[in-house]
mmCIF file of C-alpha atoms in Angstrom:
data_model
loop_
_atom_site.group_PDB
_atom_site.id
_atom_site.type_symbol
_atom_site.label_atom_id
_atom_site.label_comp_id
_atom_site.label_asym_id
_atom_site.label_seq_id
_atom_site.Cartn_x
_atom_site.Cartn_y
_atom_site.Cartn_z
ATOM 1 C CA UNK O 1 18.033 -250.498 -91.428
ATOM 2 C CA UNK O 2 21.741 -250.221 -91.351
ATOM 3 C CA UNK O 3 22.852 -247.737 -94.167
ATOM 4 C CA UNK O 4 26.521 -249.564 -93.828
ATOM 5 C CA UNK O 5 26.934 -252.982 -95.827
ATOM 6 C CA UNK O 6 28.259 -256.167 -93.046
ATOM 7 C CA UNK O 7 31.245 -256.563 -94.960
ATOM 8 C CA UNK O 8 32.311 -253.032 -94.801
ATOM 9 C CA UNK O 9 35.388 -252.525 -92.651
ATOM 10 C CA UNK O 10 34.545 -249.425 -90.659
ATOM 11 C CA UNK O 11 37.170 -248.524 -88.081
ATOM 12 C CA UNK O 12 36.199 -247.460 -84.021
ATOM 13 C CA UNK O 13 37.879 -244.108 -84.436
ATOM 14 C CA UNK O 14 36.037 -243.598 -88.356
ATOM 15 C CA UNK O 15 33.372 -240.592 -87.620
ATOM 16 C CA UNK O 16 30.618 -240.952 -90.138
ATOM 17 C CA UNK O 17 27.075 -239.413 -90.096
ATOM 18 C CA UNK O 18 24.412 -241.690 -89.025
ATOM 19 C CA UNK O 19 22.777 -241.125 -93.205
ATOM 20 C CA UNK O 20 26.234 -241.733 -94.750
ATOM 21 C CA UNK O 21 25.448 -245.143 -96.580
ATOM 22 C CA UNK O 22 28.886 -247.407 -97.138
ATOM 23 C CA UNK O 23 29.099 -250.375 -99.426
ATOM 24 C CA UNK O 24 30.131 -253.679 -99.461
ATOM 25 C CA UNK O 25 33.996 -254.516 -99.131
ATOM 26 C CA UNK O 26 34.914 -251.020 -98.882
ATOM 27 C CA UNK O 27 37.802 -250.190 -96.287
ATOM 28 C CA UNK O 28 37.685 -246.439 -93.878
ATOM 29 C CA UNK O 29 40.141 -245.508 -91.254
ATOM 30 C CA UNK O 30 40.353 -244.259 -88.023
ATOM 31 C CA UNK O 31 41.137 -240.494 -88.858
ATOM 32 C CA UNK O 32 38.388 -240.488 -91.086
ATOM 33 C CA UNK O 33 34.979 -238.116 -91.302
ATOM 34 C CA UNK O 34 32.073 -238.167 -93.471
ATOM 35 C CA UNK O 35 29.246 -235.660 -93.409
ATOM 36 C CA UNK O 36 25.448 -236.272 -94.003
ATOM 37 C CA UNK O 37 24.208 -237.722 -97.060
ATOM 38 C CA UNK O 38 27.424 -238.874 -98.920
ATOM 39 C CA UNK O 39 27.418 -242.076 -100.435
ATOM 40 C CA UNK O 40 30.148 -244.581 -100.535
ATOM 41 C CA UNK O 41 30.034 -247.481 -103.190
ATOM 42 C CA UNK O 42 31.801 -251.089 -103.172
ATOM 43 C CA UNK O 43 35.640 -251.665 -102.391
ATOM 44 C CA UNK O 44 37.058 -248.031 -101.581
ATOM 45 C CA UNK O 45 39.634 -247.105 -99.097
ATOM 46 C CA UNK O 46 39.718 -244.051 -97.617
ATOM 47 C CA UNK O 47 42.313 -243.559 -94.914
ATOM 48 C CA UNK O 48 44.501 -241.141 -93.569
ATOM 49 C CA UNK O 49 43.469 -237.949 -92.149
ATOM 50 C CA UNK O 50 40.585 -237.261 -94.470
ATOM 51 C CA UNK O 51 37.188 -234.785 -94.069
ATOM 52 C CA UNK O 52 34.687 -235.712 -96.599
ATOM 53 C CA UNK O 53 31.496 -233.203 -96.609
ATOM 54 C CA UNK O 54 28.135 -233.415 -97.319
ATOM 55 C CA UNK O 55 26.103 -235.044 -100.197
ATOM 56 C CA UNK O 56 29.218 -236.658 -101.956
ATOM 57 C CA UNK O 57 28.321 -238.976 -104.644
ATOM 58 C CA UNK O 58 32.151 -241.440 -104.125
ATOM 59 C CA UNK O 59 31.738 -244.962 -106.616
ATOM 60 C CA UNK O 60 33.445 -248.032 -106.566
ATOM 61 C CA UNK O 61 37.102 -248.748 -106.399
ATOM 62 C CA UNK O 62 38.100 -245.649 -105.210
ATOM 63 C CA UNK O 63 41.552 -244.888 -102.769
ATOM 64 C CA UNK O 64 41.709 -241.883 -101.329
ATOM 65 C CA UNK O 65 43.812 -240.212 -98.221
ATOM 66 C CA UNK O 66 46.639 -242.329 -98.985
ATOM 67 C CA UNK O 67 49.954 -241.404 -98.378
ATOM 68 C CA UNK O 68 51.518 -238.754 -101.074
ATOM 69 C CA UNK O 69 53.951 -240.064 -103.547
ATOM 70 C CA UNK O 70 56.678 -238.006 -102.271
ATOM 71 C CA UNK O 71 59.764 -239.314 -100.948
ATOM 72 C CA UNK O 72 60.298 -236.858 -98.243
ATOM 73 C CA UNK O 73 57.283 -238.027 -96.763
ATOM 74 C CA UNK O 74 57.665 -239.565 -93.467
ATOM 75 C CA UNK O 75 53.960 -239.981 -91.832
ATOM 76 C CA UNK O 76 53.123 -236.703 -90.834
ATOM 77 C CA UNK O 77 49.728 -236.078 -90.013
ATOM 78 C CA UNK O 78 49.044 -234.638 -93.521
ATOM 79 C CA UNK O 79 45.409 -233.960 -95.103
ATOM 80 C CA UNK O 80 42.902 -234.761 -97.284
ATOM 81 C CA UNK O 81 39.727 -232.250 -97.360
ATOM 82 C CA UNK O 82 36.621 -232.851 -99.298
ATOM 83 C CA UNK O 83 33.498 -230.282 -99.641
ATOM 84 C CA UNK O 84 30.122 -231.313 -100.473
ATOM 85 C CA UNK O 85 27.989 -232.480 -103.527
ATOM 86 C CA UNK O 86 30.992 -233.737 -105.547
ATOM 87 C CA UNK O 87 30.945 -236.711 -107.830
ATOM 88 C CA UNK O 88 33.756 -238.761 -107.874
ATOM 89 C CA UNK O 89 33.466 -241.850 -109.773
ATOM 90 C CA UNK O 90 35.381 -245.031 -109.997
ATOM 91 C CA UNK O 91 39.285 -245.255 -110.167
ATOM 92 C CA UNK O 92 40.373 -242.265 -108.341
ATOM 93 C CA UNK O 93 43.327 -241.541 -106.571
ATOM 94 C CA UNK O 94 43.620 -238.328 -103.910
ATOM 95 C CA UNK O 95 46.680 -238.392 -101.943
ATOM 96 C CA UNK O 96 46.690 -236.257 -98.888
ATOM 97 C CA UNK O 97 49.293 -232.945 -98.589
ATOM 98 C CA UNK O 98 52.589 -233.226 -97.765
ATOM 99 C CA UNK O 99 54.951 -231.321 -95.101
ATOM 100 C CA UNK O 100 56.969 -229.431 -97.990
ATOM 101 C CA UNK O 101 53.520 -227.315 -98.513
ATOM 102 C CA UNK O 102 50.064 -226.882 -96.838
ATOM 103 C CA UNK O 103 49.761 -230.448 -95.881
ATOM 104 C CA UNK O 104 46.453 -230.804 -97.118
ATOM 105 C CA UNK O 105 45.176 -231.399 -100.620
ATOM 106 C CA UNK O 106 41.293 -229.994 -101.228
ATOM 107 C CA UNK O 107 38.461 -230.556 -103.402
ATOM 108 C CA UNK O 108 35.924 -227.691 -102.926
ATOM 109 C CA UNK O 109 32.055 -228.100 -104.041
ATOM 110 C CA UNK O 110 30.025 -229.451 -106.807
ATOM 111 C CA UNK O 111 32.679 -231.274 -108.602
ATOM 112 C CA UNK O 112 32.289 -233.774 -111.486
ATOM 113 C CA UNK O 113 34.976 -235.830 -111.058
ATOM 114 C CA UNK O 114 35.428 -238.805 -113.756
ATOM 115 C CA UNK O 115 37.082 -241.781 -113.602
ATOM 116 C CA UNK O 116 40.774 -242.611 -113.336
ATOM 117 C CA UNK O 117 41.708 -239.311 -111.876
ATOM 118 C CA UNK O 118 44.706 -238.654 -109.712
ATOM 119 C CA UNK O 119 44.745 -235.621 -107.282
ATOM 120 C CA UNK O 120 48.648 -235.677 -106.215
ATOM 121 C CA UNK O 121 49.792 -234.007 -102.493
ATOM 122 C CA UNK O 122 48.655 -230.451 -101.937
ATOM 123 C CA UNK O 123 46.515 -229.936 -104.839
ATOM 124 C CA UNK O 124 43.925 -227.458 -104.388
ATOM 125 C CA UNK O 125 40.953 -227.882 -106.650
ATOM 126 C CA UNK O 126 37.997 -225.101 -106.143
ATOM 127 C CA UNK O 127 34.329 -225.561 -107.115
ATOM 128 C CA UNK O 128 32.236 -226.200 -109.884
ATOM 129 C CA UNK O 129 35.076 -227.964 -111.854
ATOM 130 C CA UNK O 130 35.241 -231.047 -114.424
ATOM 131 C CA UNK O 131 37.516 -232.921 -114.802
ATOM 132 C CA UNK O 132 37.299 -235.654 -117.796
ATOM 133 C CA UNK O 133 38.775 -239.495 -117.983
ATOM 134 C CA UNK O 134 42.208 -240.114 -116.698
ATOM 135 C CA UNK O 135 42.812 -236.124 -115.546
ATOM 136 C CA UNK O 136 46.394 -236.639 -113.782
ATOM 137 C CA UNK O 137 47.110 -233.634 -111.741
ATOM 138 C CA UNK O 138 51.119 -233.625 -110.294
ATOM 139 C CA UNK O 139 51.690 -232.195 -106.918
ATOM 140 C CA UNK O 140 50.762 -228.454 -105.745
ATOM 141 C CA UNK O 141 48.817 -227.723 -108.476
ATOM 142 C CA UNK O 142 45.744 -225.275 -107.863
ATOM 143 C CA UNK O 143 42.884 -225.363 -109.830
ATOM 144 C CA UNK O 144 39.997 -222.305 -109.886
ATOM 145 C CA UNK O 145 36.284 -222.845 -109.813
ATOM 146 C CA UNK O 146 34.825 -223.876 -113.332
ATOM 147 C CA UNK O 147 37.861 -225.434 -115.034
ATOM 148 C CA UNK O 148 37.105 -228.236 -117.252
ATOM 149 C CA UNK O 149 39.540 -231.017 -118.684
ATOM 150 C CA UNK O 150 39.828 -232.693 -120.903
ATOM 151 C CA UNK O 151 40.568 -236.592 -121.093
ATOM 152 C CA UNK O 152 44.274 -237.118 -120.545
ATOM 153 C CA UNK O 153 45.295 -234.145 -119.788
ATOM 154 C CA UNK O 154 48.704 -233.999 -118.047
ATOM 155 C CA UNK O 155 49.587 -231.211 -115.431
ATOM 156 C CA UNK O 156 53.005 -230.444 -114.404
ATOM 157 C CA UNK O 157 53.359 -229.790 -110.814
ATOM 158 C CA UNK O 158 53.382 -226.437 -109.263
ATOM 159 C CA UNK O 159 51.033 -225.788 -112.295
ATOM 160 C CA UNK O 160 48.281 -222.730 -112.176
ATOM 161 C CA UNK O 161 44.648 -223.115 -113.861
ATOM 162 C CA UNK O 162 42.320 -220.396 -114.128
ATOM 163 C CA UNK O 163 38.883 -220.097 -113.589
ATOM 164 C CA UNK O 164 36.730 -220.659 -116.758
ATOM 165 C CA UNK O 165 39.592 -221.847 -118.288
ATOM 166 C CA UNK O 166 39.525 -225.051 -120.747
ATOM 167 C CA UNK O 167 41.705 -227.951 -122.068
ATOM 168 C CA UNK O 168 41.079 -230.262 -124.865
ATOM 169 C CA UNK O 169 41.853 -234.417 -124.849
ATOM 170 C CA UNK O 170 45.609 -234.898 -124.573
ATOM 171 C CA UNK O 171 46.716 -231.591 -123.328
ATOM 172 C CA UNK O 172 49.932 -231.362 -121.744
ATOM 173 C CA UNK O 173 50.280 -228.308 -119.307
ATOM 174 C CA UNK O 174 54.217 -226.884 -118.552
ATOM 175 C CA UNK O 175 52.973 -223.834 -117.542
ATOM 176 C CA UNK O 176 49.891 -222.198 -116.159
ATOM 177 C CA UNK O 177 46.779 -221.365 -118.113
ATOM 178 C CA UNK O 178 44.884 -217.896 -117.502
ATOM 179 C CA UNK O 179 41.305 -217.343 -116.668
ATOM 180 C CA UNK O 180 38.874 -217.956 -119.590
ATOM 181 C CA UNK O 181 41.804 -219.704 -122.096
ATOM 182 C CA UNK O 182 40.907 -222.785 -124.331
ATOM 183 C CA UNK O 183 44.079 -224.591 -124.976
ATOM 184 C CA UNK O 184 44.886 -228.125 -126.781
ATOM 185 C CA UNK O 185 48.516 -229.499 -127.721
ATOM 186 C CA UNK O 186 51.486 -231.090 -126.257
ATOM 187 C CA UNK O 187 52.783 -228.509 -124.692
ATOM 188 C CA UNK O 188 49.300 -226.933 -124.805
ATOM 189 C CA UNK O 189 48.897 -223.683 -126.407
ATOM 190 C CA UNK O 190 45.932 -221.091 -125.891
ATOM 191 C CA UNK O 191 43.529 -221.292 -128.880
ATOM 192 C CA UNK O 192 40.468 -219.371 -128.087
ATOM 193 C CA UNK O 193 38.859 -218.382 -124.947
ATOM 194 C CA UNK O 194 35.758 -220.483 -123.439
ATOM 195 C CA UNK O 195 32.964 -217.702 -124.873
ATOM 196 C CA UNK O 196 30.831 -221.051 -124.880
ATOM 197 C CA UNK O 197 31.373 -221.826 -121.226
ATOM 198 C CA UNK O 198 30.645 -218.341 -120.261
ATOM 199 C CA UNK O 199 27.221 -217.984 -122.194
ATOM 200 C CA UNK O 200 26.425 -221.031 -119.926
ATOM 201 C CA UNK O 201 27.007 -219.293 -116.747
ATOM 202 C CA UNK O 202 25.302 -216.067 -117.625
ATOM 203 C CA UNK O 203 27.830 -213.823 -118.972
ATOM 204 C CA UNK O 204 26.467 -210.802 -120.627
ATOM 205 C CA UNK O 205 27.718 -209.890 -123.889
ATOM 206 C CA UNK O 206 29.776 -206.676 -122.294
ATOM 207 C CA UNK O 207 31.668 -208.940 -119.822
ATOM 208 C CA UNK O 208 31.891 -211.408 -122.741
ATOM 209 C CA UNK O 209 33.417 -209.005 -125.007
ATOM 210 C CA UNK O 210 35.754 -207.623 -122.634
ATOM 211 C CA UNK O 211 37.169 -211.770 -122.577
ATOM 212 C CA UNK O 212 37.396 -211.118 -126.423
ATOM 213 C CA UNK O 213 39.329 -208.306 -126.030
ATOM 214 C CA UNK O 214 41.704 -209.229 -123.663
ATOM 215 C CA UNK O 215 42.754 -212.461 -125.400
ATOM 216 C CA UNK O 216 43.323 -210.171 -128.716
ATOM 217 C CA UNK O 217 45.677 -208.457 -126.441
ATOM 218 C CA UNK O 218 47.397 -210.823 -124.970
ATOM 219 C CA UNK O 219 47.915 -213.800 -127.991
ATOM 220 C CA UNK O 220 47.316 -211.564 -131.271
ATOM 221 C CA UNK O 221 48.697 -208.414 -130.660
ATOM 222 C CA UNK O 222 52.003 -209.055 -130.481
ATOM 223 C CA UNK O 223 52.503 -207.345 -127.229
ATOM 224 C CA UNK O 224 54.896 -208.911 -124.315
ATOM 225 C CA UNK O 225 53.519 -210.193 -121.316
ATOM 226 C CA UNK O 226 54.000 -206.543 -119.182
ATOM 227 C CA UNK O 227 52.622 -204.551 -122.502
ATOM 228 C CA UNK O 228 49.347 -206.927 -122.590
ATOM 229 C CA UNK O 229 48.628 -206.248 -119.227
ATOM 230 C CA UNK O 230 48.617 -202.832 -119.570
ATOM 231 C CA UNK O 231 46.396 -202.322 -121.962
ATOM 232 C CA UNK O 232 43.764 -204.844 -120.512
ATOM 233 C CA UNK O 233 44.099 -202.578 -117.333
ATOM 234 C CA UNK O 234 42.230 -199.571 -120.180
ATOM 235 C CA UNK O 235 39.719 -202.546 -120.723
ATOM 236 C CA UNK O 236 37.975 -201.822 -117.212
ATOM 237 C CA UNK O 237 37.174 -198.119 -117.958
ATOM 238 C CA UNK O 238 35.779 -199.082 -120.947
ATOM 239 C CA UNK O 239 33.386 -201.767 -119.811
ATOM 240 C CA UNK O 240 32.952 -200.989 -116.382
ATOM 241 C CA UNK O 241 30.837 -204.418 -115.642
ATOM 242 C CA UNK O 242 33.927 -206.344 -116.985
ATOM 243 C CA UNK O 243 35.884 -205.299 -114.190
ATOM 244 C CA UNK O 244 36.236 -208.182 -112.569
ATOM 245 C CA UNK O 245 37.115 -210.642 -114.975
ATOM 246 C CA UNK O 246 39.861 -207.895 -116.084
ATOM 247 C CA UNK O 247 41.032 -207.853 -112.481
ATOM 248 C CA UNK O 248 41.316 -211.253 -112.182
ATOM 249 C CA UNK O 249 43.123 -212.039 -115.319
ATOM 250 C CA UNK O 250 45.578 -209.396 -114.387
ATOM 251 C CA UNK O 251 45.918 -211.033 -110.500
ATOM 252 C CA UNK O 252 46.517 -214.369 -112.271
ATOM 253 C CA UNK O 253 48.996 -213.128 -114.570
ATOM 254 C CA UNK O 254 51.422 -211.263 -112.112
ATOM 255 C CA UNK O 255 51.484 -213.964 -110.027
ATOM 256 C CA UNK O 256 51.965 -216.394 -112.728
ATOM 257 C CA UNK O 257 55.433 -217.789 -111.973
ATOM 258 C CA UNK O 258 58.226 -216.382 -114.093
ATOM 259 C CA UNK O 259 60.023 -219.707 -113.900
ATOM 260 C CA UNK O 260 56.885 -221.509 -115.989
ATOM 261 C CA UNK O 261 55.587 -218.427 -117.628
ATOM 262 C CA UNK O 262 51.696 -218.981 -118.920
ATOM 263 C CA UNK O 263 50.229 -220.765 -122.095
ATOM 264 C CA UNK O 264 50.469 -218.349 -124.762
#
């Protein structure tokens, strides 16, 4: 039996897997390629140059590959790259890159994407990430694995975010949020770190207290930025099997952009 619906609108040049089920009404291009065992639901378009992996869960009513919402753009053969086992459920918009950066926007693996969410040119969004109702992400933003948030929240372009980091409903992001931060407000502000998060994915309590330790040093110490990071560099002698979380919080944080600055 055919695994794509008669009123689909498949195009000659569309290379799908022969398991790759399509359904009714729903619109894909010629530049377009779908790995084994992804699903497409009712009335989606996906166009533009656009690589969809493996095992992708994509419901009604989506558009993605479209053209970016950038002015410069003038139909270059820009990207749209999607990894495997993501959900992506109904509403969502992914434009592909634009020339001005990588040209390709990405979604990585195992992604719980909800509805009404906007991935604008050149995002890059990494694995294991959730992102809640009406998530609007502006162009370039990058994402690490296991962010989650919150309904509504509103990125600013350019925008870094974490890993493990956290947002609450309504936050408004200016600037980029470390690894491991909880932050809520509009403009966001850090208000805890995500111990919960990490006692999900198998923290132990040294690595966890390390976390602890560097957010005391970084939003209750007083300290400036450069002064914070030095003493989280101590944290790594201390609790040697914290070392990378310490190492990554300090990567994030010298390449944070001085222009933004972080959440604090």
């Amino acid at each position: 039996m055919s695994q794509i619906h008669p009123t689909a609108i498949i195009s000659p040049g569309a290379e799908l897997d022969t398991s790759v089920r399509v359904g009714p009404y729903s619109v894909i291009g010629p530049h377009v390629r779908i790995g084994a065992g992804t699903t497409v639901a009712s009335h989606c378009v996906i166009e533009g140059h656009t690589t969809i992996g493996c095992d992708n869960r994509i419901f009604q009513f989506n558009s993605l590959g479209a053209v970016p919402q950038d002015k410069k753009y003038n139909n270059e053969p820009c990207e749209l790259v999607i990894g495997d086992r993501n959900t992506i459920r109904e509403f969502c918009t992914f434009n592909i890159g634009s020339p001005g950066d990588r040209a390709v926007t990405s979604l990585g693996h195992d992604n719980w994407i909800m509805a009404y969410v906007h991935l604008a040119h050149d995002c890059q969004v990494g694995n294991h990430t959730i992102f809640a109702n009406n998530t609007q992400l502006a162009g370039h933003v990058v994402v690490d694995d296991w962010v989650i948030l919150g309904g509504f929240t509103v990125v600013h372009q350019f925008c870094r975010i974490g890993a493990h980091s956290f947002t609450a409903m309504n936050s408004l992001l200016f600037a980029d949020l470390p690894p491991f931060v909880m932050a809520q407000g509009q403009p966001a502000q850090a208000r805890s770190m995500n111990f919960e998060g990490l006692r999900r994915r198998g923290f132990s309590a040294e690595r966890i207290s390390a976390v602890k330790a560097m957010h005391k040093v970084l939003y209750r110490d007083g300290l400036s930025l450069g002064d914070a990071m030095v003493r989280m560099g101590v944290l790594a002698a201390e609790k040697p099997e914290a070392q990378p979380d310490v190492d990554m919080m300090l990567s994030f944080l010298q390449a944070a952009s001085p222009q933004r600055g972080i959440v604090r």
